[in-house]
PDB file of C-alpha atoms in Angstrom:
ATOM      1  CA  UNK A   1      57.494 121.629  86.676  1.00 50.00           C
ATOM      2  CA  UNK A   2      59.918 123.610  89.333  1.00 53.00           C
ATOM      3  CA  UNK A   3      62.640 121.270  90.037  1.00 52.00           C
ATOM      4  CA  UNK A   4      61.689 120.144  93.460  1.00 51.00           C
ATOM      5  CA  UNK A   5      58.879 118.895  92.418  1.00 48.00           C
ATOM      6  CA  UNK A   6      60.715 117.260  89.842  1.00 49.00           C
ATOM      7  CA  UNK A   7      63.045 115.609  92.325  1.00 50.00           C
ATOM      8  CA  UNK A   8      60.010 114.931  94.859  1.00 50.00           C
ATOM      9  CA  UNK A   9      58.114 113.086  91.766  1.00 52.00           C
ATOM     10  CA  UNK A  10      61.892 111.125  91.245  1.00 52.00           C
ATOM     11  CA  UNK A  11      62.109 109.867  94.482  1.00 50.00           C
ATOM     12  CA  UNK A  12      58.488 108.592  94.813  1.00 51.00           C
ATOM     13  CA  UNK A  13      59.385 106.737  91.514  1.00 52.00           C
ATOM     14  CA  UNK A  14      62.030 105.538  92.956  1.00 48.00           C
ATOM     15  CA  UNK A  15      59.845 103.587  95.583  1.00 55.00           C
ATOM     16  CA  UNK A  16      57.065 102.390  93.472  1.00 69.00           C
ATOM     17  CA  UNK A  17      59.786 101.209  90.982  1.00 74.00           C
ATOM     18  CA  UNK A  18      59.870  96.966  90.809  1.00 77.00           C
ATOM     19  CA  UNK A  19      62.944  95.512  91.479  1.00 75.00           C
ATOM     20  CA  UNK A  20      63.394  94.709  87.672  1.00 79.00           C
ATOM     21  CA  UNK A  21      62.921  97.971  86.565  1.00 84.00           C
ATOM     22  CA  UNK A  22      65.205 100.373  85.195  1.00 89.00           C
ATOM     23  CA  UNK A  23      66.608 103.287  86.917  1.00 91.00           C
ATOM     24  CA  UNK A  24      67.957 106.791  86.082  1.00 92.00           C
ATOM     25  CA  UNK A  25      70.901 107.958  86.691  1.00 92.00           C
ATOM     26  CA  UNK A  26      69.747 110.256  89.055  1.00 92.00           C
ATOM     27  CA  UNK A  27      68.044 107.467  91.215  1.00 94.00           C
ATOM     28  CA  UNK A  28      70.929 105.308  91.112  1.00 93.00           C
ATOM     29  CA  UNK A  29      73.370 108.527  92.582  1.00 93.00           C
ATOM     30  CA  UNK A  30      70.519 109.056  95.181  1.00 93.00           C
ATOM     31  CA  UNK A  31      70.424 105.560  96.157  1.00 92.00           C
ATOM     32  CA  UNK A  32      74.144 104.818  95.984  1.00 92.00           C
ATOM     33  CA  UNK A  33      74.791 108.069  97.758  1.00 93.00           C
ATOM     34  CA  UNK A  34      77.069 109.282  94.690  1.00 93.00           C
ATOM     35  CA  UNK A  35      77.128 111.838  92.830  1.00 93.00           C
ATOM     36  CA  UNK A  36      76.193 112.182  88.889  1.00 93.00           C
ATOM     37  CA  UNK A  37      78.867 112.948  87.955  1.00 93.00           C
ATOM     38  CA  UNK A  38      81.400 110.104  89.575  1.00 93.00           C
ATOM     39  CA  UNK A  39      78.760 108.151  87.909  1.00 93.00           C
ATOM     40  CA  UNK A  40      79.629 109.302  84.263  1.00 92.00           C
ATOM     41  CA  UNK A  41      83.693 109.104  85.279  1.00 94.00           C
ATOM     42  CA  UNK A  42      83.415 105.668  86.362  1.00 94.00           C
ATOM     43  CA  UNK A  43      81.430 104.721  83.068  1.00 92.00           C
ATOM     44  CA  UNK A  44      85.339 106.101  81.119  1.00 92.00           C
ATOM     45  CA  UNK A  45      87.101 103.956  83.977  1.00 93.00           C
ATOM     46  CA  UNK A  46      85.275 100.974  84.188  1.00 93.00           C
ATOM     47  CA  UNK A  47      84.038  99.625  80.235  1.00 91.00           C
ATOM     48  CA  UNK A  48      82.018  96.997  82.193  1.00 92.00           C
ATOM     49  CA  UNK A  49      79.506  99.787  83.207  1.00 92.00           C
ATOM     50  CA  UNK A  50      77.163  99.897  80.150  1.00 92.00           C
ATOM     51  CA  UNK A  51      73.748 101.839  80.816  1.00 92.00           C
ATOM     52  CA  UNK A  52      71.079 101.996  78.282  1.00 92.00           C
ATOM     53  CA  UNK A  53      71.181 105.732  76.645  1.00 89.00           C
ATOM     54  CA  UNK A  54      67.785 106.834  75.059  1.00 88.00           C
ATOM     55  CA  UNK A  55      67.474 110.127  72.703  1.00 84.00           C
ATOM     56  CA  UNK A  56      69.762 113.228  74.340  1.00 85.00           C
ATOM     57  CA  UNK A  57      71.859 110.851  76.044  1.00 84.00           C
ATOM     58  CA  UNK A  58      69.487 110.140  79.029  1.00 90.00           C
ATOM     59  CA  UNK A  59      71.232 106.925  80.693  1.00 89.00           C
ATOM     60  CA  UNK A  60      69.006 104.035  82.097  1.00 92.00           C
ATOM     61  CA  UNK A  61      70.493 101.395  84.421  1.00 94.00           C
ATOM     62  CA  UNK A  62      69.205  98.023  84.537  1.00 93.00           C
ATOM     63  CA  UNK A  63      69.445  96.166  87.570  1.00 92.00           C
ATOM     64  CA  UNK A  64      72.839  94.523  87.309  1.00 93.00           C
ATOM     65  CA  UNK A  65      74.027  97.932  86.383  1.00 93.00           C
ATOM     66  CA  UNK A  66      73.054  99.208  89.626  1.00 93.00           C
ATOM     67  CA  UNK A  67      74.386  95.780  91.396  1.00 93.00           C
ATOM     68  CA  UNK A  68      77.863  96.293  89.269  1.00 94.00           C
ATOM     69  CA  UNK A  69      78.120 100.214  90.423  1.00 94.00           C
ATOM     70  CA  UNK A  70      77.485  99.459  94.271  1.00 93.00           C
ATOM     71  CA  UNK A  71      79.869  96.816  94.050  1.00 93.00           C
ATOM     72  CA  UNK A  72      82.482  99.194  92.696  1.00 94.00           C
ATOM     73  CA  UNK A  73      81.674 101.592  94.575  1.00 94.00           C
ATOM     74  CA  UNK A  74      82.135  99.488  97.724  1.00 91.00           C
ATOM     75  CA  UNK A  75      85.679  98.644  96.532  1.00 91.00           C
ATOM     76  CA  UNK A  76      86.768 101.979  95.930  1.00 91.00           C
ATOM     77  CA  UNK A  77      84.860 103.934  99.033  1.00 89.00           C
ATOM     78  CA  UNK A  78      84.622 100.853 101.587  1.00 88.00           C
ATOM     79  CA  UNK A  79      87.776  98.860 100.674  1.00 87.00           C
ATOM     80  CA  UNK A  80      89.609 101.530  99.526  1.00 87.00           C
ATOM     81  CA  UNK A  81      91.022 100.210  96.245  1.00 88.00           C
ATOM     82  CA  UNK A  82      92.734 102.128  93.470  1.00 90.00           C
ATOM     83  CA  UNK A  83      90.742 102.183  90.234  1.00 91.00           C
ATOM     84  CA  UNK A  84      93.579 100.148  89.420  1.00 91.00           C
ATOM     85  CA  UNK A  85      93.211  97.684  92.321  1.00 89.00           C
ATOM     86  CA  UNK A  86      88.981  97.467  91.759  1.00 91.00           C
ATOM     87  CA  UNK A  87      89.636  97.186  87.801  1.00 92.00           C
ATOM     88  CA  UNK A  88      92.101  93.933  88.547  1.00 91.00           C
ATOM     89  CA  UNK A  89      89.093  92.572  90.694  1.00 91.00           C
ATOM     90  CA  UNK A  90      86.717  92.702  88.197  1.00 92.00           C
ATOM     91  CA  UNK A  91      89.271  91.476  85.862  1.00 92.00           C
ATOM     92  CA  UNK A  92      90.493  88.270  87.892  1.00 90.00           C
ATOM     93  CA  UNK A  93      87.095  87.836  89.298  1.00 90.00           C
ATOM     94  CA  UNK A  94      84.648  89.022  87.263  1.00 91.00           C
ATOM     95  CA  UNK A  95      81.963  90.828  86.820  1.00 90.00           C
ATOM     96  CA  UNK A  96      79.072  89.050  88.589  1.00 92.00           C
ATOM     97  CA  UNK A  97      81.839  88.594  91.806  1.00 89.00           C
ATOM     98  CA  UNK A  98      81.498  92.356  92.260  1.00 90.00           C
ATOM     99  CA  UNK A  99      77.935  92.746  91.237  1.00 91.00           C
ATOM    100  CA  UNK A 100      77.798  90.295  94.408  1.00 89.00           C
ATOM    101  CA  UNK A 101      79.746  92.112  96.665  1.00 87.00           C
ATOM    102  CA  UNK A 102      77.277  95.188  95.951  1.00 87.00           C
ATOM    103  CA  UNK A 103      73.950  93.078  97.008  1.00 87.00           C
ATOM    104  CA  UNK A 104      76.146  92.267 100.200  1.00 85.00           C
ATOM    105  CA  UNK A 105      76.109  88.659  99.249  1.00 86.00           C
ATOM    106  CA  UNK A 106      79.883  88.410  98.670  1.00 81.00           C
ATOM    107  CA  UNK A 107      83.403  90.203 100.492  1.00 81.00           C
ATOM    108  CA  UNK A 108      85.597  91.671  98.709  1.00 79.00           C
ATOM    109  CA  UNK A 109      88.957  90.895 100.540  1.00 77.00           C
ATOM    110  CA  UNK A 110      90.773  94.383 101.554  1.00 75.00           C
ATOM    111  CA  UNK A 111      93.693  95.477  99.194  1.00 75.00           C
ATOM    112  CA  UNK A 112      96.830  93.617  99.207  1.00 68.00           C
ATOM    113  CA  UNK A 113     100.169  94.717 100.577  1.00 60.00           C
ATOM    114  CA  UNK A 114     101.213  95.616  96.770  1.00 53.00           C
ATOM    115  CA  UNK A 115      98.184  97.453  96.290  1.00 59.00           C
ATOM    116  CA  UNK A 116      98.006  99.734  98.868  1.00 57.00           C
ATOM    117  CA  UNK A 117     102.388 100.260  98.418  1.00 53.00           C
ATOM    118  CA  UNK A 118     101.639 101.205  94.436  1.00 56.00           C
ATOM    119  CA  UNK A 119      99.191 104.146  95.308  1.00 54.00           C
ATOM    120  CA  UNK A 120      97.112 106.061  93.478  1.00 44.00           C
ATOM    121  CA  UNK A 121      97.951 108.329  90.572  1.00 44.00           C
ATOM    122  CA  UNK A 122      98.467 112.086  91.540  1.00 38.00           C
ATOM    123  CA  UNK A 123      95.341 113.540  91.450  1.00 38.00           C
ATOM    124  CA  UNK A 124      92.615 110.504  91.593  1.00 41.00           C
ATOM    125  CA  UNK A 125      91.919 111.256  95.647  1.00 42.00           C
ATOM    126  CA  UNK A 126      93.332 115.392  95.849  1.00 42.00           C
ATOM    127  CA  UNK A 127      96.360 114.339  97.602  1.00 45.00           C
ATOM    128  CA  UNK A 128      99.815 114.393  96.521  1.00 49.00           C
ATOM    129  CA  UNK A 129     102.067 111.115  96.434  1.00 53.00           C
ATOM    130  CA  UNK A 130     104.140 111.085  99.354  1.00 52.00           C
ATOM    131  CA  UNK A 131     108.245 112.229  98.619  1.00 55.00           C
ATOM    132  CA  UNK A 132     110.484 111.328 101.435  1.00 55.00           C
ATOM    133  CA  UNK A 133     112.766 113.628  99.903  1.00 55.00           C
ATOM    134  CA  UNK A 134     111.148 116.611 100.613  1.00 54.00           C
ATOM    135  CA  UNK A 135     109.911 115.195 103.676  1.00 53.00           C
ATOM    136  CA  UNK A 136     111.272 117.938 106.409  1.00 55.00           C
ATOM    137  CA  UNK A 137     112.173 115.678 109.548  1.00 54.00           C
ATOM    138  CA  UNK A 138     114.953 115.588 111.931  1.00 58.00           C
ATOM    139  CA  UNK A 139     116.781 112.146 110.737  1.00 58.00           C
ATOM    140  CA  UNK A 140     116.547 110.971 114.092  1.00 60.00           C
ATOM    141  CA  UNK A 141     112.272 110.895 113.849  1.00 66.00           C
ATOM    142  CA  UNK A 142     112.729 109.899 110.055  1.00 68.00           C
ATOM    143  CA  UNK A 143     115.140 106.634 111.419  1.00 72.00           C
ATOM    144  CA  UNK A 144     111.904 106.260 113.910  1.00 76.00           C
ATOM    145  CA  UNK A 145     109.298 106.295 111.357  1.00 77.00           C
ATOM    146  CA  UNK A 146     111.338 104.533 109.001  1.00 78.00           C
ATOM    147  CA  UNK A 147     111.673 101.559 111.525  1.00 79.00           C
ATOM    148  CA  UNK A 148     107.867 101.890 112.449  1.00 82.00           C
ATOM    149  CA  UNK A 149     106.845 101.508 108.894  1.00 82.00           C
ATOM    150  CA  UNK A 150     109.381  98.209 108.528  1.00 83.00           C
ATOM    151  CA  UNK A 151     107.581  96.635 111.348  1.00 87.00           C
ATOM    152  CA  UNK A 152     104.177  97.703 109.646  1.00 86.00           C
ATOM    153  CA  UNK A 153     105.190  96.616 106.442  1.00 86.00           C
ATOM    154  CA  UNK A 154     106.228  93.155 108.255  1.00 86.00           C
ATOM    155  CA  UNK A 155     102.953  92.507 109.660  1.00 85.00           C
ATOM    156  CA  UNK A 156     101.128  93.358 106.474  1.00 84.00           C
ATOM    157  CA  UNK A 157     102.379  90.565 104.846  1.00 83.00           C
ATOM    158  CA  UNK A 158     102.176  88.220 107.509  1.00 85.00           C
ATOM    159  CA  UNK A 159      98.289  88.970 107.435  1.00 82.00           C
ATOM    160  CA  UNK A 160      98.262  89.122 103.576  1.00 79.00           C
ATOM    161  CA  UNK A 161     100.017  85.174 104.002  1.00 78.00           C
ATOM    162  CA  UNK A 162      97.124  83.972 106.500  1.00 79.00           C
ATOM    163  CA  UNK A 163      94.615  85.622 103.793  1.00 74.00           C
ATOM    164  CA  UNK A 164      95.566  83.430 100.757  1.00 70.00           C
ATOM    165  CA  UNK A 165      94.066  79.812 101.002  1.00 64.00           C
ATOM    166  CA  UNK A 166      97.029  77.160 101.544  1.00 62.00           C
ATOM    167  CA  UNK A 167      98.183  75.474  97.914  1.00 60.00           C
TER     168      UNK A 167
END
């Protein structure tokens, strides 16, 4: 069968498809808008992710899979967590909290101040970690931006206090 057909005859699957019923890999990067292969990587990232592989490897995701992977996804694409960060959530609030926050029936709160400080590891999102040291500005606009982010910094954590519930 010429593979647009193929792909045609996935998608109409797809549709007819009860909510219970398993789902390829291939209808689960169509539907999450994510591709294969990000898939497979978060499967080494994130042990949670368990799909059912048949004979040649062919990966079938049950429901919750797909509820678990939408809810990661939303951490890492909507929230914009670290692997890190979105590996602590699961971690602290477990699984079924994030395969929650993928139906849309639960909100992931946005990273904390901490969080979004530590970074990502070179390489994870293409972009380099940022060195002030080779960072070529006039002191007078690095003293500027250095006060800016002080004052940003500031107001993260007053906003990261009003976010945690009083002891």
């Amino acid at each position: 069968m010429p593979p647009a057909l193929a792909a045609t005859d996935d998608a109409a699957d797809a549709r007819e498809k009860s909510a219970g019923a398993f789902r390829t890999i291939s209808e689960v990067a169509q539907e999450l808008d994510v591709p294969q292969h990000v898939l497979r990587f978060w499967e080494t990232r994130f042990g949670q992710i368990r799909p059912l592989k048949r004979a040649g490897g062919r990966r079938y995701y049950r429901p919750e899979d797909v509820d678990l992977v939408a809810g990661i996804r939303h951490l890492l694409h909507v929230r914009r967590y670290t692997i890190k960060g979105a590996q602590r959530i699961i971690k602290e609030n477990g699984i079924r909290f994030v395969q929650a926050v993928g139906r849309g029936e639960a909100v992931a709160a946005p990273p904390l101040l901490q969080d979004l400080e530590a970074g990502q590891d070179p390489g994870t999102d293409g972009l380099a970690p940022f060195d002030p040291a080779s960072a070529a500005l006039p002191s007078i606009d690095q003293a500027a931006l250095e006060d800016a982010l002080g004052e940003l910094r500031a107001c993260r954590a007053i906003l990261d206090a009003l976010r945690q519930p009083p002891e």
